CSV table of C-alpha atoms in Angstrom, one decimal:
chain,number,residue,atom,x,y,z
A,27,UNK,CA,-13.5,-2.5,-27.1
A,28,UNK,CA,-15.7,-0.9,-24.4
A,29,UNK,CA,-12.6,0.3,-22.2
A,30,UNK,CA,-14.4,0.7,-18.6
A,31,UNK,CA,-15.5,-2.8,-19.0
A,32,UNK,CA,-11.9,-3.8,-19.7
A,33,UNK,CA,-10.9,-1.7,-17.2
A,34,UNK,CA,-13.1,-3.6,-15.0
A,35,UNK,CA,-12.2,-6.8,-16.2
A,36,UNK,CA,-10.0,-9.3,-14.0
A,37,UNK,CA,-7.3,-9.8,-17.1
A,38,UNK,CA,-7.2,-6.2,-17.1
A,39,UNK,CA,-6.5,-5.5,-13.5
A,40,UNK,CA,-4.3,-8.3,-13.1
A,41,UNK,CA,-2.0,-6.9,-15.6
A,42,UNK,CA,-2.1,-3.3,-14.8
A,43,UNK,CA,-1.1,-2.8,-11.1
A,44,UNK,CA,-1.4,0.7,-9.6
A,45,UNK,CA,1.4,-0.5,-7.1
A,46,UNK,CA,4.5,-1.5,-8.4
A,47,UNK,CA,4.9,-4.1,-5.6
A,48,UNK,CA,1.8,-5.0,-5.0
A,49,UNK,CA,1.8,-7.7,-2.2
A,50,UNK,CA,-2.0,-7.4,-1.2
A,51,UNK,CA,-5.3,-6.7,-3.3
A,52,UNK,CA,-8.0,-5.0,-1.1
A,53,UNK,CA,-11.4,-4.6,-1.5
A,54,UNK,CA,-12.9,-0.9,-0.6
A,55,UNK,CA,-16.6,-0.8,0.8
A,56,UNK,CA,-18.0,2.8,1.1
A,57,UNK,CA,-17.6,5.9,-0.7
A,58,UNK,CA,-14.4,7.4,-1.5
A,59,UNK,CA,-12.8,10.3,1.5
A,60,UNK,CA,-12.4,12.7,-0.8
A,61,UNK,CA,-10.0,15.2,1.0
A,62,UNK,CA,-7.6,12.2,2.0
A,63,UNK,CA,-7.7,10.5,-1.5
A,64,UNK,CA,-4.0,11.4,-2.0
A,65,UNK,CA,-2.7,10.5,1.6
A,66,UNK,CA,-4.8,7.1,1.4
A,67,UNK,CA,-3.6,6.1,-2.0
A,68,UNK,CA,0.1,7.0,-0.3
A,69,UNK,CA,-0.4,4.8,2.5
A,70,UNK,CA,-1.8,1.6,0.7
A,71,UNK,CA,0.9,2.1,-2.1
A,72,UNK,CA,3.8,2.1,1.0
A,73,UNK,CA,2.2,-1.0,2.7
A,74,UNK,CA,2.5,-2.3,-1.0
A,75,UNK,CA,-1.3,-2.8,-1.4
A,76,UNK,CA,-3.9,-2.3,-4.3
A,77,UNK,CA,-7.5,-1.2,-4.2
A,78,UNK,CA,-8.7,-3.7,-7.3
A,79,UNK,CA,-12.5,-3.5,-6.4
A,80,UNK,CA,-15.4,-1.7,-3.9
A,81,UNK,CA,-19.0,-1.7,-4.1
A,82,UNK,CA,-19.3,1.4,-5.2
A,83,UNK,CA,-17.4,1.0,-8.4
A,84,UNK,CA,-18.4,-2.1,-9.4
A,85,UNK,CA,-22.2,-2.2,-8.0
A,86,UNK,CA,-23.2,1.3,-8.3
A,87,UNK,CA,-25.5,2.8,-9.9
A,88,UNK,CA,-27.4,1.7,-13.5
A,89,UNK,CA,-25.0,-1.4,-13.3
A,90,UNK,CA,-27.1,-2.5,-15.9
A,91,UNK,CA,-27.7,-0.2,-18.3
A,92,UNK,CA,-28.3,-3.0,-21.7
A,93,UNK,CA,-31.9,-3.3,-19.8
A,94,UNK,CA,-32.2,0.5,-20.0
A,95,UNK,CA,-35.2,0.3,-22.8
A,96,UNK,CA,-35.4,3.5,-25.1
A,97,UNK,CA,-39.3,2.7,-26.1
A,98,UNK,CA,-40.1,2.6,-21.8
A,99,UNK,CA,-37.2,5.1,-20.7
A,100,UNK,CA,-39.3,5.7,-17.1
A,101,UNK,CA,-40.0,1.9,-16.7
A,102,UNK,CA,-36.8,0.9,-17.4
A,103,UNK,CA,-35.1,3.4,-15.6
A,104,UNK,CA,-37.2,2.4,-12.1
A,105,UNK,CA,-36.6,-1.3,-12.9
A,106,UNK,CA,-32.6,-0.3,-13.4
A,107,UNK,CA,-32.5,1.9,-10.0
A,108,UNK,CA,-34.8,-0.4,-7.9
A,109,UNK,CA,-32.2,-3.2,-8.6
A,110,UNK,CA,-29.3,-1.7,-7.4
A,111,UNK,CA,-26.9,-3.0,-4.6
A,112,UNK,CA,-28.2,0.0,-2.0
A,113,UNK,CA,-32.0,-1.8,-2.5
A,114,UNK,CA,-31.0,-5.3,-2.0
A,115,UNK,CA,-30.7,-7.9,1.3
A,116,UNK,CA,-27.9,-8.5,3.3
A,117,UNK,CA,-27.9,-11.6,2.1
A,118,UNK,CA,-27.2,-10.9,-1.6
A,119,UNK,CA,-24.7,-8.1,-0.9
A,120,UNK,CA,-22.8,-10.5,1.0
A,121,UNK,CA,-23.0,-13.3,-1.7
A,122,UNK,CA,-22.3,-10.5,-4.7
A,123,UNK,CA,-19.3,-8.8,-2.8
A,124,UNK,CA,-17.8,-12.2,-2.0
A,125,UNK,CA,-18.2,-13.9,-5.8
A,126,UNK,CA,-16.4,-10.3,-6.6
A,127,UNK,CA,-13.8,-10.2,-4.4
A,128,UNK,CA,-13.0,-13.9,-5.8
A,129,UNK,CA,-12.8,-12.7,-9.0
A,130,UNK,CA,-10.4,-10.4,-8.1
A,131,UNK,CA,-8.0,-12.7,-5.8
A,132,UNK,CA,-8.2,-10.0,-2.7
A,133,UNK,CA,-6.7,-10.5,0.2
A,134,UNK,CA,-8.7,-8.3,2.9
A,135,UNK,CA,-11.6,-5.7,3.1
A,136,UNK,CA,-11.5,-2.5,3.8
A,137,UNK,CA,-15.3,-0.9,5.0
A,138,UNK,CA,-15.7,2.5,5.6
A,139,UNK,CA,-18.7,4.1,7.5
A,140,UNK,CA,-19.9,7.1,6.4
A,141,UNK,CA,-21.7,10.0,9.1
A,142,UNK,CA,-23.1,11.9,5.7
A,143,UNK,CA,-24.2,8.9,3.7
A,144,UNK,CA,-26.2,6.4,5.9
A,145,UNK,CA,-27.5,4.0,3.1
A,146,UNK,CA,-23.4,2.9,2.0
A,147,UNK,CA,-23.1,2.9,6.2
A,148,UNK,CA,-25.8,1.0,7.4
A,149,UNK,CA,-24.9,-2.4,6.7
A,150,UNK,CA,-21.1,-1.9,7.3
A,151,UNK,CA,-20.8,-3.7,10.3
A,152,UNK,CA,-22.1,-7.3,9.1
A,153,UNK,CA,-21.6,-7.0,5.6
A,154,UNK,CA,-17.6,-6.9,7.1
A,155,UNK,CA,-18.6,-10.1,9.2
A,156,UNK,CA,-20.8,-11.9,6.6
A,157,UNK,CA,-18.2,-11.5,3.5
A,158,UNK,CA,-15.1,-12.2,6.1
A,159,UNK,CA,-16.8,-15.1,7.1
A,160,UNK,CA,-17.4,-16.8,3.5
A,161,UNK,CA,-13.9,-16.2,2.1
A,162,UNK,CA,-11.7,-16.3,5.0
A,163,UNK,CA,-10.0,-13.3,5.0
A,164,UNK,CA,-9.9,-10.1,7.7
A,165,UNK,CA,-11.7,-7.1,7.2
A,166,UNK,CA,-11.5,-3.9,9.1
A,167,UNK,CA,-14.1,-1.4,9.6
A,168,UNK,CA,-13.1,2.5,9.7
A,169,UNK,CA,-14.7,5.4,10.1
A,170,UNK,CA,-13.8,8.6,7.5
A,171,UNK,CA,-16.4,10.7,5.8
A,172,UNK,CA,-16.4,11.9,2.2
A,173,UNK,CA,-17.0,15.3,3.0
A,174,UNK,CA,-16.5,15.7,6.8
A,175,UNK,CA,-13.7,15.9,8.2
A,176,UNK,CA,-14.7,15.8,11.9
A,177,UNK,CA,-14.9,11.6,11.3
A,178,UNK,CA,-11.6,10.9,10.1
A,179,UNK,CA,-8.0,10.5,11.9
A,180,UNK,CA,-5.1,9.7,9.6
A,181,UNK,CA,-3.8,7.6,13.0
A,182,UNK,CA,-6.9,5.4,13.2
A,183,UNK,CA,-6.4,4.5,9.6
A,184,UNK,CA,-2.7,4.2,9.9
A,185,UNK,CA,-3.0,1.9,12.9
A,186,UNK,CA,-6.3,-0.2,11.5
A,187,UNK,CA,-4.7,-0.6,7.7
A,188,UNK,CA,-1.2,-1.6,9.1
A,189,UNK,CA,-2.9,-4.7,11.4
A,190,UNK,CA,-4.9,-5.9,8.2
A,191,UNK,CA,-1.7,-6.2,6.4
A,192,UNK,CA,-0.4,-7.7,9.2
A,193,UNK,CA,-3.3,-10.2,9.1
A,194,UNK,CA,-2.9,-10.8,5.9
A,195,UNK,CA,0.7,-11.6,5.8
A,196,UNK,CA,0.1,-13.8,8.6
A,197,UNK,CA,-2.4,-16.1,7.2
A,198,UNK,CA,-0.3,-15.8,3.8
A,199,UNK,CA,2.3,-17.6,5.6
């Protein structure tokens, strides 16, 4: 068994929870803040929520790799990178993200904007809205780099990830 596509597997997920009392399943849009991994994966675990998906786990790059074609490595390759998520429409993020975060029961979205990486940052901002809209459930946008440390406050995430599981406990009940 391949074990990344197990791992990424709904069965899978559902029966291996990184929180033991996991209460909320988030989805995480943007690139991971590298220097607050520990602190972030702290807070979600004491508000009793689960990361289960993002964008760029599940839609990143050479998402397709069976189409990767040994006897036209270069054509293949291009065909691969020009169809990832970064070079497609509004319009089919929103409808990907959304099937996705079916799949995976979540609860609420959690976007990040990125200073240092405008292509994952660009669309933030609607892509929040559009999904949001589709499913139903709250989404909050945040601002945190990967690398700089100028855009982040550990208050502003505090305060913006302890309404969305207020939001979402709400429209639980």
């Amino acid at each position: 068994i391949n074990f990344f596509n197990a791992y990424l597997s709904k069965e899978f997920n559902e029966k291996m929870g990184a929180v033991k009392r996991e209460r909320f399943r988030l989805y995480w849009d943007g690139l991971a803040i590298w220097n607050r991994v520990g602190w972030l994966a702290e807070k979600f675990a004491s508000l009793d929520a689960s990361v289960v998906l993002g964008r760029y786990t599940h839609l990143g790059f050479f998402h397709e790799p069976e189409k990767i074609d040994p006897q036209k490595p270069l054509e293949s390759l291009a065909a691969n990178v020009a169809g990832v998520q970064l070079n497609q429409s509004l319009d089919w993020l929103i409808d990907t993200i959304a099937g996705l975060c079916q799949e995976y029961s979540v609860d609420g979205l959690v976007m990040t904007t990125m200073r240092t990486c405008r292509p994952f940052s660009a669309l933030q901002l609607p892509l929040a809205e559009g999904v949001s809209r589709k499913l139903g459930i709250p989404a909050v946008v945040i601002e945190g780099d990967m690398v700089d440390t100028n855009f982040y406050s550990d208050a502003q995430w505090d305060t913006k990830l302890q309404a969305l599981m207020e939001t979402i406990e709400a429209r639980k009940r």
